[in-house]
Amino acid sequence: MTNNWIENLKYDTQGLIPAIAQDWQDGTILMMAWMNRQALECTVATGEVHYWSRSRQELWHKGATSGHIQKLKHLYYDCDRDVILVKIEQIGAIACHTGARSCFFTEVPLNL
């Protein structure tokens, strides 16, 4: 299988594309991070998710230091080819750097 699809994605001016990590079994959105071509290639090659750290300006193997790795189960891109969805098995049950399972734990109160 060739990785031509990686070249055909729409990256921003820094060469990045947003990536949403979703639990492959229950559908929980766990986090959003950024990927570049190298992160996508490493993810596909290893079966473990890699991102691009904008703050450190380096490739980031999710869980390499914490042990909370993300095993790739499925990978999709959207109809505009400008967002990645990785369906993953979260090892260690913690995806957020705060120690929470998901980065999306703050609900905005709405008056509907």
Tab-separated table of C-alpha atoms in Angstrom:
chain	number	residue	atom	x	y	z
A	1	MET	CA	0.000	0.000	0.000
A	2	THR	CA	1.380	3.392	-0.950
A	3	ASN	CA	0.987	6.498	1.161
A	4	ASN	CA	0.004	8.787	-1.736
A	5	TRP	CA	-3.089	9.782	0.248
A	6	ILE	CA	-0.753	11.491	2.767
A	7	GLU	CA	0.535	13.815	0.050
A	8	ASN	CA	-3.006	14.610	-1.112
A	9	LEU	CA	-4.176	15.926	2.266
A	10	LYS	CA	-4.643	19.654	2.791
A	11	TYR	CA	-2.139	20.893	5.357
A	12	ASP	CA	-2.029	24.400	6.828
A	13	THR	CA	0.816	26.833	6.112
A	14	GLN	CA	2.971	25.133	8.785
A	15	GLY	CA	2.447	21.736	7.143
A	16	LEU	CA	0.024	20.567	9.853
A	17	ILE	CA	-3.406	18.966	9.836
A	18	PRO	CA	-5.748	18.616	12.856
A	19	ALA	CA	-6.205	15.072	14.119
A	20	ILE	CA	-9.054	13.913	16.330
A	21	ALA	CA	-8.482	10.822	18.468
A	22	GLN	CA	-11.605	8.777	19.168
A	23	ASP	CA	-12.020	5.628	21.244
A	24	TRP	CA	-12.617	2.897	18.691
A	25	GLN	CA	-15.045	0.972	20.895
A	26	ASP	CA	-17.299	3.510	22.626
A	27	GLY	CA	-16.851	6.538	20.336
A	28	THR	CA	-15.602	8.945	23.025
A	29	ILE	CA	-13.636	11.857	21.596
A	30	LEU	CA	-10.404	11.742	23.582
A	31	MET	CA	-8.265	14.553	22.229
A	32	MET	CA	-7.306	16.758	19.312
A	33	ALA	CA	-3.715	17.317	18.280
A	34	TRP	CA	-1.744	18.138	15.148
A	35	MET	CA	-0.059	15.846	12.655
A	36	ASN	CA	2.353	16.466	9.826
A	37	ARG	CA	3.442	14.097	7.071
A	38	GLN	CA	6.111	12.520	9.275
A	39	ALA	CA	3.627	11.897	12.104
A	40	LEU	CA	1.192	10.246	9.700
A	41	GLU	CA	3.904	8.091	8.165
A	42	CYS	CA	5.153	6.982	11.615
A	43	THR	CA	1.594	6.271	12.763
A	44	VAL	CA	0.867	4.060	9.774
A	45	ALA	CA	4.278	2.339	9.918
A	46	THR	CA	4.219	1.548	13.665
A	47	GLY	CA	0.504	1.175	14.431
A	48	GLU	CA	0.932	3.626	17.318
A	49	VAL	CA	-0.182	7.231	17.009
A	50	HIS	CA	2.366	10.000	16.560
A	51	TYR	CA	1.612	13.716	16.521
A	52	TRP	CA	3.552	16.917	15.915
A	53	SER	CA	4.156	18.952	19.058
A	54	ARG	CA	3.778	22.622	18.161
A	55	SER	CA	5.210	23.743	21.507
A	56	ARG	CA	8.322	21.535	21.288
A	57	GLN	CA	8.534	21.598	17.484
A	58	GLU	CA	9.170	17.863	17.338
A	59	LEU	CA	7.580	14.543	16.558
A	60	TRP	CA	5.607	13.241	19.542
A	61	HIS	CA	4.979	9.533	20.046
A	62	LYS	CA	1.859	9.660	22.222
A	63	GLY	CA	2.512	7.823	25.477
A	64	ALA	CA	6.249	7.300	24.952
A	65	THR	CA	7.005	8.730	28.401
A	66	SER	CA	3.684	8.169	30.213
A	67	GLY	CA	2.931	4.693	28.888
A	68	HIS	CA	-0.509	5.867	27.728
A	69	ILE	CA	0.055	4.992	24.087
A	70	GLN	CA	-2.600	5.034	21.415
A	71	LYS	CA	-2.850	1.919	19.275
A	72	LEU	CA	-4.193	2.685	15.828
A	73	LYS	CA	-7.334	0.773	14.879
A	74	HIS	CA	-8.696	2.863	11.979
A	75	LEU	CA	-7.629	6.047	10.203
A	76	TYR	CA	-9.878	8.345	8.176
A	77	TYR	CA	-9.695	11.752	6.567
A	78	ASP	CA	-12.719	13.951	5.975
A	79	CYS	CA	-14.389	14.872	2.692
A	80	ASP	CA	-12.315	18.077	2.376
A	81	ARG	CA	-9.096	16.164	3.179
A	82	ASP	CA	-8.211	18.703	5.889
A	83	VAL	CA	-8.936	16.775	9.116
A	84	ILE	CA	-7.739	13.358	10.298
A	85	LEU	CA	-9.746	10.997	12.503
A	86	VAL	CA	-7.800	8.263	14.277
A	87	LYS	CA	-9.859	5.599	15.970
A	88	ILE	CA	-7.639	4.229	18.664
A	89	GLU	CA	-7.304	1.876	21.576
A	90	GLN	CA	-6.145	4.090	24.430
A	91	ILE	CA	-3.694	2.140	26.565
A	92	GLY	CA	-3.803	3.232	30.204
A	93	ALA	CA	-7.232	4.879	29.798
A	94	ILE	CA	-5.743	8.405	30.003
A	95	ALA	CA	-5.455	10.558	26.890
A	96	CYS	CA	-5.256	14.043	28.452
A	97	HIS	CA	-2.108	15.525	29.977
A	98	THR	CA	-4.272	16.549	32.978
A	99	GLY	CA	-4.796	12.892	33.870
A	100	ALA	CA	-8.369	12.792	32.559
A	101	ARG	CA	-9.551	10.152	30.125
A	102	SER	CA	-10.568	12.815	27.592
A	103	CYS	CA	-9.404	16.375	27.028
A	104	PHE	CA	-13.058	17.346	26.582
A	105	PHE	CA	-14.305	17.477	30.167
A	106	THR	CA	-15.279	21.154	30.488
A	107	GLU	CA	-18.890	21.703	29.492
A	108	VAL	CA	-20.106	25.168	28.578
A	109	PRO	CA	-23.411	26.015	30.296
A	110	LEU	CA	-26.055	26.847	27.712
A	111	ASN	CA	-29.403	28.513	28.132
A	112	LEU	CA	-31.365	26.660	25.500
